[in-house]
Structures are given as structure tokens and as C-alpha cells.
PDB file of C-alpha atoms and ligand atoms in Angstrom:
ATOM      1  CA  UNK X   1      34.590 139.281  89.535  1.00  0.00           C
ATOM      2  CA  UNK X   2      35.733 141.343  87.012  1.00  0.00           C
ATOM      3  CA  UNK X   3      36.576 140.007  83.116  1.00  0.00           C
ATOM      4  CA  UNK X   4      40.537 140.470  83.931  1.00  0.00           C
ATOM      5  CA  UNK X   5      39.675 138.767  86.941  1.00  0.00           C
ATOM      6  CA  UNK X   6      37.993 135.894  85.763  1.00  0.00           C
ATOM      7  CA  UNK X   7      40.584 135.789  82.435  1.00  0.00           C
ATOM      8  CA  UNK X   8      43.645 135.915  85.500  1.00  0.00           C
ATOM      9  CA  UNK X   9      41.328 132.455  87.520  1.00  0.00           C
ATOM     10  CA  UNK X  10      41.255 130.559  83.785  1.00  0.00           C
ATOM     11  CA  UNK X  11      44.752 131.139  83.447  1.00  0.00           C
ATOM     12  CA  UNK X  12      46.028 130.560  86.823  1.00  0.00           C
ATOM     13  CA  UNK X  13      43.745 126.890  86.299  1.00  0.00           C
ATOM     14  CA  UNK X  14      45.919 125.877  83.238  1.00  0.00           C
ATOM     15  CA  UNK X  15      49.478 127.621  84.229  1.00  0.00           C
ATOM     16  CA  UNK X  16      49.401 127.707  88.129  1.00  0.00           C
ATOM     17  CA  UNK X  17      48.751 130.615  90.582  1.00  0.00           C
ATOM     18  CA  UNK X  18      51.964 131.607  90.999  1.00  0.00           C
ATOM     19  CA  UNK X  19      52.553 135.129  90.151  1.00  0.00           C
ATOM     20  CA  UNK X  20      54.438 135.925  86.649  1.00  0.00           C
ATOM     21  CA  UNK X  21      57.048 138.570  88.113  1.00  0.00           C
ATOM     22  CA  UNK X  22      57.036 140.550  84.796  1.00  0.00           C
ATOM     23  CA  UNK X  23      55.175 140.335  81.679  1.00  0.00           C
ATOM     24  CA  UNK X  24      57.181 140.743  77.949  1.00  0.00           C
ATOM     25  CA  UNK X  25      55.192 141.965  75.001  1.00  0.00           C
ATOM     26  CA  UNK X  26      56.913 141.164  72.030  1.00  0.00           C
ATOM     27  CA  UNK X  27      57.224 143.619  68.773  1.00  0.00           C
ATOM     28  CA  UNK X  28      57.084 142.584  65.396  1.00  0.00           C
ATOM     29  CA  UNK X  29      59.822 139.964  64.452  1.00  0.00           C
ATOM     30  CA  UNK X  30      60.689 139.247  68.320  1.00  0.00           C
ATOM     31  CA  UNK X  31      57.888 136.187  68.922  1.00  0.00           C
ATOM     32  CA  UNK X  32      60.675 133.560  68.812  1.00  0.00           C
ATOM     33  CA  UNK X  33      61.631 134.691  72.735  1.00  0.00           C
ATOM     34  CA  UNK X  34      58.198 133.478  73.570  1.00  0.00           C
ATOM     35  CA  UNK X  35      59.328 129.757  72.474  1.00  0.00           C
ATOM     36  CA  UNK X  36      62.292 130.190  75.267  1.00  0.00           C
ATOM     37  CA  UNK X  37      60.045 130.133  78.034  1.00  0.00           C
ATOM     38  CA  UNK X  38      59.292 126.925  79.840  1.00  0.00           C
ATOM     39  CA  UNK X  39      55.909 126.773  80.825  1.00  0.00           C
ATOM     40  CA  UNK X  40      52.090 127.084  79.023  1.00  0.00           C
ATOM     41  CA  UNK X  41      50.585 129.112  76.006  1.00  0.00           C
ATOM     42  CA  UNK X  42      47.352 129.868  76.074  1.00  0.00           C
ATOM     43  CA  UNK X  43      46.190 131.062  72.302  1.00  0.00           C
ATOM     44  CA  UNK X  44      44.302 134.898  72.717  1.00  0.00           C
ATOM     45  CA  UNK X  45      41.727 133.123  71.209  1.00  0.00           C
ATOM     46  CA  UNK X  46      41.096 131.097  74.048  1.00  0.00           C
ATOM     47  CA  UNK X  47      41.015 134.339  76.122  1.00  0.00           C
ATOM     48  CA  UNK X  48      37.572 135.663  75.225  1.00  0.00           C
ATOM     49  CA  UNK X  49      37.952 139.771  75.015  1.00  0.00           C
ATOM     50  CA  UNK X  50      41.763 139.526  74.101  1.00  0.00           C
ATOM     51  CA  UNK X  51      42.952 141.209  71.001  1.00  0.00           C
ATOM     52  CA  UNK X  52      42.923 139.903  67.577  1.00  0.00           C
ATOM     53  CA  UNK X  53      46.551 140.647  67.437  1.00  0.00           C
ATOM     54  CA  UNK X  54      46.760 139.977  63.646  1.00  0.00           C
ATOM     55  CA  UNK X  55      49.762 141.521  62.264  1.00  0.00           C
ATOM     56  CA  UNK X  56      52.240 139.316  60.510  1.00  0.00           C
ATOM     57  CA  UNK X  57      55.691 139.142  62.586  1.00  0.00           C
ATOM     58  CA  UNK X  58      53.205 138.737  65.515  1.00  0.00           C
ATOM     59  CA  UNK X  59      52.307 135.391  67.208  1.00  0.00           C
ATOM     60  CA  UNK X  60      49.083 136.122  69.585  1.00  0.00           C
ATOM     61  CA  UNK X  61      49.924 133.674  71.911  1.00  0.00           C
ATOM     62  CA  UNK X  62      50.098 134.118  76.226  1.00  0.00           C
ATOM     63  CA  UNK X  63      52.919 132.004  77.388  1.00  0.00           C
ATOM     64  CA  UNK X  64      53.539 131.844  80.738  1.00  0.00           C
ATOM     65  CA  UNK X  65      56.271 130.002  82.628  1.00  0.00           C
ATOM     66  CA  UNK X  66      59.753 129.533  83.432  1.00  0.00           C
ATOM     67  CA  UNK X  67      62.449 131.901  81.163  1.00  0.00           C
ATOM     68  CA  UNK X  68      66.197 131.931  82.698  1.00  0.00           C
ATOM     69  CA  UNK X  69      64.724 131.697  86.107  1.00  0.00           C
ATOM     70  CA  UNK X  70      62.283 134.149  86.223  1.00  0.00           C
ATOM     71  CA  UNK X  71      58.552 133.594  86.064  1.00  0.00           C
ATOM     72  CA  UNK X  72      57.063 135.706  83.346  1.00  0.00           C
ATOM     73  CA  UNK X  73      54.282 136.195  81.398  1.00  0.00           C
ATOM     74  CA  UNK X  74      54.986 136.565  77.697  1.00  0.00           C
ATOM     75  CA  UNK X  75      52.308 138.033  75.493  1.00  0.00           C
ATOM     76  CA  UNK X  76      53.505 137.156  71.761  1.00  0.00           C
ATOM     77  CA  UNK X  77      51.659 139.671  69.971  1.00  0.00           C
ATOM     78  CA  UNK X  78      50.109 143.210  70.501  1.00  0.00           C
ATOM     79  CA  UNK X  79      47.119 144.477  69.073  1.00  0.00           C
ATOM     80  CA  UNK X  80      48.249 147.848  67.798  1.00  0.00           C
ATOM     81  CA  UNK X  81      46.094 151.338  67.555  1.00  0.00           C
ATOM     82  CA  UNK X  82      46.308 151.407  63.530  1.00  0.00           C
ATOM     83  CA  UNK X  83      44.431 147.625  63.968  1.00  0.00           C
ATOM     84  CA  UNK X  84      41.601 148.864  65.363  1.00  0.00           C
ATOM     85  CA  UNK X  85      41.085 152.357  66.111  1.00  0.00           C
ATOM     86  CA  UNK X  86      41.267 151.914  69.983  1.00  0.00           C
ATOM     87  CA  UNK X  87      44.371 152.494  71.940  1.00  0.00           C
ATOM     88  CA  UNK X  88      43.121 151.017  74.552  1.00  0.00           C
ATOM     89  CA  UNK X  89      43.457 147.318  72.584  1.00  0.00           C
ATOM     90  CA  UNK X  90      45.993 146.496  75.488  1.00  0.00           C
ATOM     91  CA  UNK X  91      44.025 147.507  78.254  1.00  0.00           C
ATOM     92  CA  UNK X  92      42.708 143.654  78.919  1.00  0.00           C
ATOM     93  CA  UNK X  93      45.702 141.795  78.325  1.00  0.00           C
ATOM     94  CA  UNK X  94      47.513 144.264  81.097  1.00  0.00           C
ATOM     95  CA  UNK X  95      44.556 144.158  83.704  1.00  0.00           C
ATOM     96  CA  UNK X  96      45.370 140.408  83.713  1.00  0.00           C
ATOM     97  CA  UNK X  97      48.616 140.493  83.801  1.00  0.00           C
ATOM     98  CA  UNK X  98      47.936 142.941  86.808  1.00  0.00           C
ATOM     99  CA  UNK X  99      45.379 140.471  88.474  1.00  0.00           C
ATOM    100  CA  UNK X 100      47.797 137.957  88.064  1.00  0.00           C
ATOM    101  CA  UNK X 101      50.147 139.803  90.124  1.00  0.00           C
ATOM    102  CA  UNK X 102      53.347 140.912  88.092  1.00  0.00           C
ATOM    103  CA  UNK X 103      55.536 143.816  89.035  1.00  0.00           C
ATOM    104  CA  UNK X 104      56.525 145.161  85.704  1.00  0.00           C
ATOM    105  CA  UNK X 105      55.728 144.949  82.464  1.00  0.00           C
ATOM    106  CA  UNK X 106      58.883 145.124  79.595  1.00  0.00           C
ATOM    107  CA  UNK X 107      57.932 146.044  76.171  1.00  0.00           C
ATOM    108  CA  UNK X 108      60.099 145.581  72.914  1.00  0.00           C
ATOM    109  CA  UNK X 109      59.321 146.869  69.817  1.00  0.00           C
ATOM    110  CA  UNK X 110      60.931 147.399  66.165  1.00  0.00           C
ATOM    111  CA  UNK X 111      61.597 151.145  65.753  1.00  0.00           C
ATOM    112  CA  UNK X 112      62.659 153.141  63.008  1.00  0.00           C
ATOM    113  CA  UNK X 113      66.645 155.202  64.111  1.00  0.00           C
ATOM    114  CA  UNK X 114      66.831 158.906  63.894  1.00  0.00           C
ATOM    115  CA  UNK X 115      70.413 158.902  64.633  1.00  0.00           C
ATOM    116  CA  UNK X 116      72.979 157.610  62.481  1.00  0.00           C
ATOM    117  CA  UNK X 117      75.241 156.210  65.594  1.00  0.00           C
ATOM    118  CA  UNK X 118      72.198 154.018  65.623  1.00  0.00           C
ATOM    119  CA  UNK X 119      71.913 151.620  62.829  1.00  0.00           C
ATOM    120  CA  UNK X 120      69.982 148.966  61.858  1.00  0.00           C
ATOM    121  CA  UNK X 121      70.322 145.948  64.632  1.00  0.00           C
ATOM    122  CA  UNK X 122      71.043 148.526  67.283  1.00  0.00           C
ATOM    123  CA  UNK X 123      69.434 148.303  70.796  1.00  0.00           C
ATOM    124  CA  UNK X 124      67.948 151.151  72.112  1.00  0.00           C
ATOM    125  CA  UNK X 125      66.442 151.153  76.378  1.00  0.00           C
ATOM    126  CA  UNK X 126      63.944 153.923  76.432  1.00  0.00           C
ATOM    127  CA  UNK X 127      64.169 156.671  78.678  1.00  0.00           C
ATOM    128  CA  UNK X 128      60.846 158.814  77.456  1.00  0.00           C
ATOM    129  CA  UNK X 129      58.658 158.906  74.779  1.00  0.00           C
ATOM    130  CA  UNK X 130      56.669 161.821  72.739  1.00  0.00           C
ATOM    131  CA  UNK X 131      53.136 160.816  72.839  1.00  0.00           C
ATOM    132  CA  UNK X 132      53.379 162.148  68.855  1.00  0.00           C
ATOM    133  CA  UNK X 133      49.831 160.761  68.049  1.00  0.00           C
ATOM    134  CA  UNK X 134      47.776 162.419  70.128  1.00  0.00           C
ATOM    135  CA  UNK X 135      45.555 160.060  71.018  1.00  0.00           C
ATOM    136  CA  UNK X 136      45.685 158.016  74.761  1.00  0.00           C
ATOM    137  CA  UNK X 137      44.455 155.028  76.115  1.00  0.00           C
ATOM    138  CA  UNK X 138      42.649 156.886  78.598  1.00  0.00           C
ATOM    139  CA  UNK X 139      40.645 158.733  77.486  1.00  0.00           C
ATOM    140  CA  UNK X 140      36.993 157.817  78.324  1.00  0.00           C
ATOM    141  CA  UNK X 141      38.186 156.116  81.581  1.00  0.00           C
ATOM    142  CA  UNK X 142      35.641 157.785  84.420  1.00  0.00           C
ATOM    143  CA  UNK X 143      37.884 157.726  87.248  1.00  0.00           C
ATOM    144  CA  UNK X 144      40.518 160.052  88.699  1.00  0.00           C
ATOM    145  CA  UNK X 145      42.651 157.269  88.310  1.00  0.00           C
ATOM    146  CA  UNK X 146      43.121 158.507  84.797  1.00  0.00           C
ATOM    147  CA  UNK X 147      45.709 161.695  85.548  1.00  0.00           C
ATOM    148  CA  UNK X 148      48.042 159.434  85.338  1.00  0.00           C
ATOM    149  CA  UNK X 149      51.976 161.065  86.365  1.00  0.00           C
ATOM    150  CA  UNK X 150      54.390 160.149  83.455  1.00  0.00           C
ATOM    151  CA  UNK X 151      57.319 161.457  85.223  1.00  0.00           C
ATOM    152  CA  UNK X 152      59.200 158.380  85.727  1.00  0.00           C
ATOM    153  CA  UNK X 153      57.017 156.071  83.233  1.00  0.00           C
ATOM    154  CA  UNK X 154      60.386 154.127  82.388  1.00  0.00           C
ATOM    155  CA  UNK X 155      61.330 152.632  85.526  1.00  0.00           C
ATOM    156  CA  UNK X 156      65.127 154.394  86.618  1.00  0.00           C
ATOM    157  CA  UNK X 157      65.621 151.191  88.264  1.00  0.00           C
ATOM    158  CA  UNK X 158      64.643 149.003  85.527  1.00  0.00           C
ATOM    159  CA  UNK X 159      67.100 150.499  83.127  1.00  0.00           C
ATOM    160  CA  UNK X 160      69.642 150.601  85.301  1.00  0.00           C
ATOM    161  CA  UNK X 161      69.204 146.569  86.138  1.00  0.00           C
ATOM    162  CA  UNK X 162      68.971 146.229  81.879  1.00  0.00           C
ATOM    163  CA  UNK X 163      71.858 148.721  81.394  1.00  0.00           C
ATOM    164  CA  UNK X 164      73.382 146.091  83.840  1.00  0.00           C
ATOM    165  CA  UNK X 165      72.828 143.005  82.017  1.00  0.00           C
ATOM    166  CA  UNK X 166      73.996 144.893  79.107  1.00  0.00           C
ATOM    167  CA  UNK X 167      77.080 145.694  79.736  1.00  0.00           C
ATOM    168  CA  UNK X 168      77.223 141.949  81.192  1.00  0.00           C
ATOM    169  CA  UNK X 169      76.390 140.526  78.066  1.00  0.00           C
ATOM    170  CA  UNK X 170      78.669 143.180  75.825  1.00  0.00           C
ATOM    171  CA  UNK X 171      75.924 144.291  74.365  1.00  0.00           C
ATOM    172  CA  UNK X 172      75.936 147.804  72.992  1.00  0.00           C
ATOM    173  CA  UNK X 173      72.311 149.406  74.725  1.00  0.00           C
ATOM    174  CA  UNK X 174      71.411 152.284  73.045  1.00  0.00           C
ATOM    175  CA  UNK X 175      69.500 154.515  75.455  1.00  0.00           C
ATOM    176  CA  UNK X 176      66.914 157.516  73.968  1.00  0.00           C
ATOM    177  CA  UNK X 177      63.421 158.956  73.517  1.00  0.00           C
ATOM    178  CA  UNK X 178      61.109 156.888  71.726  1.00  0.00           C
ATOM    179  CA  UNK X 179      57.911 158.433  69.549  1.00  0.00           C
ATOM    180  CA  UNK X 180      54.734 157.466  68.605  1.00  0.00           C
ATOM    181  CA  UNK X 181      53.696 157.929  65.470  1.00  0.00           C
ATOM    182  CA  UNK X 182      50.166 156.344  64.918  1.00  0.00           C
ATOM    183  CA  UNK X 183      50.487 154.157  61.938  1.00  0.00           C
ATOM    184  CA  UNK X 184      50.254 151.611  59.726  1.00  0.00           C
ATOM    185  CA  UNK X 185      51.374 154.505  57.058  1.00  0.00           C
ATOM    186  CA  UNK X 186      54.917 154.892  57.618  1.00  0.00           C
ATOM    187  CA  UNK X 187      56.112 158.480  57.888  1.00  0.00           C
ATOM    188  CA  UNK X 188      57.107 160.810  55.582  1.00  0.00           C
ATOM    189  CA  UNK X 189      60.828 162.484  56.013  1.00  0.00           C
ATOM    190  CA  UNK X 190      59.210 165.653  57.201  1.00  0.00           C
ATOM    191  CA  UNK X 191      57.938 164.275  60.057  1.00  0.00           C
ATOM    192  CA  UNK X 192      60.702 162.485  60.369  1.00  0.00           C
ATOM    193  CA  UNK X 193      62.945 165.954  60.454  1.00  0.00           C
ATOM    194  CA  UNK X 194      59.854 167.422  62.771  1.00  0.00           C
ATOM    195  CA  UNK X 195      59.962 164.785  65.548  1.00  0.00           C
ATOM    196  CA  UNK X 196      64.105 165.083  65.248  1.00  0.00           C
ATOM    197  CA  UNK X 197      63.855 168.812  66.258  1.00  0.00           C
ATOM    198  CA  UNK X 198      61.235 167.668  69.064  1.00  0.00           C
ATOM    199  CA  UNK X 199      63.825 165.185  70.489  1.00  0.00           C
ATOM    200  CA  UNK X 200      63.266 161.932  69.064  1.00  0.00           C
ATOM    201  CA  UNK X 201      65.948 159.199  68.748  1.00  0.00           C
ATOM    202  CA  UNK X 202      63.235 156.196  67.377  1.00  0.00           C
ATOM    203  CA  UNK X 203      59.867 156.246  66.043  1.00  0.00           C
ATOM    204  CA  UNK X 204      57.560 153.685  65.885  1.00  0.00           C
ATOM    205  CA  UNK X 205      53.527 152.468  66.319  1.00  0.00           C
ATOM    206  CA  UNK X 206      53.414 150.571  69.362  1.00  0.00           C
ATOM    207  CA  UNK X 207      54.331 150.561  73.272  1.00  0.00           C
ATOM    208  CA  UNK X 208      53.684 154.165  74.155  1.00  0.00           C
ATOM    209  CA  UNK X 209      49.644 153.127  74.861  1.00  0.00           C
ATOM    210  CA  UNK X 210      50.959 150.099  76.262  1.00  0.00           C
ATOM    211  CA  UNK X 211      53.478 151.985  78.816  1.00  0.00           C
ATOM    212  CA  UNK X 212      50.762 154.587  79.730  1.00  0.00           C
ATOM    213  CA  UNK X 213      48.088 151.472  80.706  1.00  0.00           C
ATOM    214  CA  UNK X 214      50.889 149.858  82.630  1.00  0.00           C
ATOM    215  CA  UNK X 215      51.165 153.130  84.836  1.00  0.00           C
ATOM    216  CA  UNK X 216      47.824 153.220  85.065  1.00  0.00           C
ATOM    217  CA  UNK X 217      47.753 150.258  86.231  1.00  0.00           C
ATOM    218  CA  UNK X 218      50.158 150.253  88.722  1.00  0.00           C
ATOM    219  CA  UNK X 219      52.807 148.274  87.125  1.00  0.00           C
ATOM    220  CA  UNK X 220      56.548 149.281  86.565  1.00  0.00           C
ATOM    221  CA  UNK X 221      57.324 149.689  83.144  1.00  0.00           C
ATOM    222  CA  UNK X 222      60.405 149.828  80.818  1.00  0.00           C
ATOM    223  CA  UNK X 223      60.984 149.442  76.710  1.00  0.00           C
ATOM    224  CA  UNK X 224      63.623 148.324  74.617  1.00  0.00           C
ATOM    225  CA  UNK X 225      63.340 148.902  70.729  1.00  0.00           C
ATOM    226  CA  UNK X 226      65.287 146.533  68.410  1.00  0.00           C
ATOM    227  CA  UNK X 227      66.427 149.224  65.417  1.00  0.00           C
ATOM    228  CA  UNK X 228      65.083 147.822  62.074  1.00  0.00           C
ATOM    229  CA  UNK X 229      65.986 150.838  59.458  1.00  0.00           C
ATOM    230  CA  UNK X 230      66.357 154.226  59.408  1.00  0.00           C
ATOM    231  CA  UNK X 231      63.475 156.680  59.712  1.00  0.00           C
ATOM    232  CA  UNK X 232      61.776 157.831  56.432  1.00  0.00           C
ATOM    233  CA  UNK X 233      64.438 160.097  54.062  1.00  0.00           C
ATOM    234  CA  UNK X 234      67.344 159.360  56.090  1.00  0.00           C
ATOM    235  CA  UNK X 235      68.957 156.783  54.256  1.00  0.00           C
ATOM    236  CA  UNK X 236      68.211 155.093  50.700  1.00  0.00           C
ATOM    237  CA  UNK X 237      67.418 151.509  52.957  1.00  0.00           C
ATOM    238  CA  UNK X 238      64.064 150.468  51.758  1.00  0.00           C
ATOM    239  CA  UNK X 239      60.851 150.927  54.170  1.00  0.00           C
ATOM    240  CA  UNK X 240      58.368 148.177  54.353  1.00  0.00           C
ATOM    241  CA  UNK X 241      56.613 145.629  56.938  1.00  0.00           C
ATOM    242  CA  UNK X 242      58.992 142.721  55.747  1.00  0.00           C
ATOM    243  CA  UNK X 243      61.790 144.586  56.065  1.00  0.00           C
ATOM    244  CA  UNK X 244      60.794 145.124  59.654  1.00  0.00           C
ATOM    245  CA  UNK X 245      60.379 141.619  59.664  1.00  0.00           C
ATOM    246  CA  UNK X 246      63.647 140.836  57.753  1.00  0.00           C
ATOM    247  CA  UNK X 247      65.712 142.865  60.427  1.00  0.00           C
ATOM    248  CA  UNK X 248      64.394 142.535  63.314  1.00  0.00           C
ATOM    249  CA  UNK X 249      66.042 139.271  64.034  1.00  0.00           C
ATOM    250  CA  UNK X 250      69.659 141.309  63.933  1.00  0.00           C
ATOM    251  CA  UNK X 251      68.786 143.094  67.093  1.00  0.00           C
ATOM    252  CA  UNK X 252      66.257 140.122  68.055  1.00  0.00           C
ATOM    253  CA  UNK X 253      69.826 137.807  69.259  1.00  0.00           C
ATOM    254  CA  UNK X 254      70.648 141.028  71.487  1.00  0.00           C
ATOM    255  CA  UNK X 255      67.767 141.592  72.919  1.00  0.00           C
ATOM    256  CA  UNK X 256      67.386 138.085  74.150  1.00  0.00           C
ATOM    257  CA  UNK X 257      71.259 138.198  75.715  1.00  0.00           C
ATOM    258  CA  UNK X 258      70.197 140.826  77.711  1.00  0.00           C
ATOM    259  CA  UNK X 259      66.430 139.928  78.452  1.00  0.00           C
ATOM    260  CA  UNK X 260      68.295 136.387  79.711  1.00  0.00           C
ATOM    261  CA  UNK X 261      70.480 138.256  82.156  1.00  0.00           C
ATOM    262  CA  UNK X 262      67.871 140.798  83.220  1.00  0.00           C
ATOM    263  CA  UNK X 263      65.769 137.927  84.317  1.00  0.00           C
ATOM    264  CA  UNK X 264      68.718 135.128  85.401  1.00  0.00           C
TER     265      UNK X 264
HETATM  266  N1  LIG M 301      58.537 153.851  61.602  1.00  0.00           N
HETATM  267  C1  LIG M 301      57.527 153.397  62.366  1.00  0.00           C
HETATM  268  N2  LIG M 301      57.477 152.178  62.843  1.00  0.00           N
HETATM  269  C2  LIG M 301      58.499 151.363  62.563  1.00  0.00           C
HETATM  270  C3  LIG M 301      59.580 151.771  61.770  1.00  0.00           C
HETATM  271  C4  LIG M 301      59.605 153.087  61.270  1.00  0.00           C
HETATM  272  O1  LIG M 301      60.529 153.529  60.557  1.00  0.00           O
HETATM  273  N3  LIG M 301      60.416 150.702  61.664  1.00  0.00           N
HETATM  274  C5  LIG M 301      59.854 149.693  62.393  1.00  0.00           C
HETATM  275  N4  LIG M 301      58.696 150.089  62.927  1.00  0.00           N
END
């Protein structure tokens, strides 16, 4: 049996066998959702070869259960590259949640805007992302398996079914390309401008690793990033961890209106 494998048995023993149907990582700010679901949480330090997930705003619990219907599997904090060095620090916690049997996997993040029709406690679905680190998950993995086609990596049916519950739940959803800058430095307004020529509406230093293992994988994928500020020199709002933390609850009362209908 293989570590996910035998990580996806202790887990079944203590939450039941029955197959999550997505798993939610939550981004910085966002753990509260994780406290909606009816069901068990299983600390990541319980779960030997799980990341230390130690960022404030972050709450490294596994919850799964019960939330609006659905069975899920709600990972409360992400181990980011800039922790580590590795951006492969998700790889475990998605081969379980793969051995357990989900479909999908929906990531939310806080992002910085680079469009001002996008402020602060705006919503925005992803429909791409610019790999603008450089670095991938992948690399080192032997098999063929690795040429991974990113074509498609957010699901057109997934953000059509969250454009949906959107508009259900008069919620303004943002759609646009989401980069990856690698962190924890914030950027500087140059690369802010540089990644606005490329075609960047949000930066940030999480889920693009995470979307990439989840294709991998075989899992369906789709991101939503809760707006937090704007991107480095374009406006005079301050840039810092707690204001991440600060803001992210404005888009964090969205997000879960339309998360709840998505899964109801
Ligand atoms: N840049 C990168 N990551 C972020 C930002 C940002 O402006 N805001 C929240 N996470």
C-alpha cells in the first residue's frame, strides 16, 4: 500500500469510507468555511508526511464531512512553495484526497487585483494561470505521467456550475487569469506592470502547484481567489500578511454563498 493509501485507510477508519466528492483547500483568511462542515477533523499532525502548513491565516486541519449536502473534504491550510522550497508540498495531501476517491478538487486563495474593476473583496473564478515562477511540482517525477496537458486545467464545467451558483446567490464572480508569483516577498510594481502586459488579472503564491498536481492526478480542478488589495504600485492601500488577513473575510462571506450553492 502506498503512504496516500494507507493515510486515505486511517482516515476512512475515523470519518467513514464514503467518498468526499470534492476536496476545498482554503487560502489565507478563508479557514472559517472549514468549521461549516459537519463531519470529522483530523489535525495534519495526525497525518504523518502531511505538511507543516504553518502560515498564520491558515488552520492545518483535514475536515471531512457533510457541507450543504455535499460530502467534501476540506483541507484548512496549504503548505505553500516559499515554506519550504518544494512545490510539490501538496502532492500528499492530493494523492489522498485522490485515494479517497473525490472528483475535483476547488482551491481558493487571497490574490492581489491587477484591474481596478476589481477591488478589494471582489471574487474572481479562474480561467488560466501564468506559471510566473518557473518552478513545477513535477519536476523530478520519473514517469510519463508527468507531461501533464494544461489545456483545460480549470474545469469549463466547473465554472460554469460556480458561475451558476453565482449568479444564484447575486454574487458578482469575477472571472480572469491568475499568476504565480513565488513568494513570501511580495512583488515589486514592475513586476506587477510586467505580468499586466503578460495577461494577468491576480497574482498571488499559492494554487497554481496545487492545480497542476490535481491534473496530474486525475482530478478536476477549478480556483476562486477572494481579492485582498491591489497589486504592488497600483494603489496607495498598504501591502502586508495581516492585511491579507484583515480582508480576506470581505470576499470570505461571498465565497461561502456561492461555495454553499455550488455544493447544495
Ligand atoms: N501578491 C501576492 N500574493 C498575495 C497578494 C499580492 O498582492 N495579496 C494576497 N496574496
Amino acid at each position: 500500500m502506498s503512504k496516500s493509501g494507507d493515510l486515505a485507510r486511517l482516515i476512512q477508519d475515523r470519518a467513514g469510507a464514503e467518498p468526499p466528492r470534492y476536496g476545498l483547500i482554503l487560502g489565507s483568511g478563508l479557514s472559517h468555511l472549514a468549521d461549516q462542515v459537519d463531519g470529522v477533523a483530523i489535525d495534519y499532525a495526525d497525518l504523518p508526511g502531511f505538511p507543516h502548513a504553518g502560515v498564520s491565516g491558515h488552520t492545518p486541519k483535514l475536515v471531512i464531512g457533510q457541507l450543504s449536502g455535499t460530502r467534501v473534504a476540506v483541507f484548512g491550510g496549504r503548505s505553500h512553495y516559499y515554506e519550504s522550497g518544494r512545490a510539490d508540498a501538496m502532492r500528499l495531501p492530493l494523492e489522498v484526497l485522490t485515494d479517497l476517491g473525490a472528483e475535483a478538487l476547488v482551491a481558493t486563495n487571497a490574490a492581489g487585483s491587477l484591474r481596478a474593476d476589481m477591488p478589494t473583496g471582489s471574487l474572481m473564478l479562474l480561467t488560466d494561470h501564468i506559471n510566473f515562477s518557473g518552478l513545477n511540482p513535477l519536476i523530478g517525477e520519473p514517469s510519463d505521467r508527468r507531461f501533464v496537458p494544461m489545456g483545460d486545467a480549470y474545469d469549463p464545467g466547473l465554472r460554469a456550475k460556480l458561475r451558476a451558483s453565482a449568479e444564484a446567490t447575486s454574487v458578482d464572480l469575477h472571472e480572469g487569469v491568475y499568476a504565480w508569483y513565488s513568494g513570501p516577498s511580495f512583488e515589486t510594481p514592475a513586476e506587477i506592470r510586467a505580468i499586466r502586459t503578460l495577461g494577468a488579472d491576480a497574482v498571488g503564491m499559492s494554487t497554481v502547484p496545487e492545480v497542476i498536481l490535481a491534473r496530474f492526478l486525475g482530478l478536476k480542478a477549478a480556483a476562486i481567489s477572494t481579492i485582498t488589495n491591489m497589486a504592488a504600485g497600483l494603489s496607495d492601500e498598504a501591502i502586508s500578511h495581516d492585511h491579507t488577513k484583515a480582508m480576506a473575510p470581505l470576499g470570505a462571506a461571498k465565497l461561502s454563498s456561492v461555495l454553499t450553492d455550488f455544493l447544495g
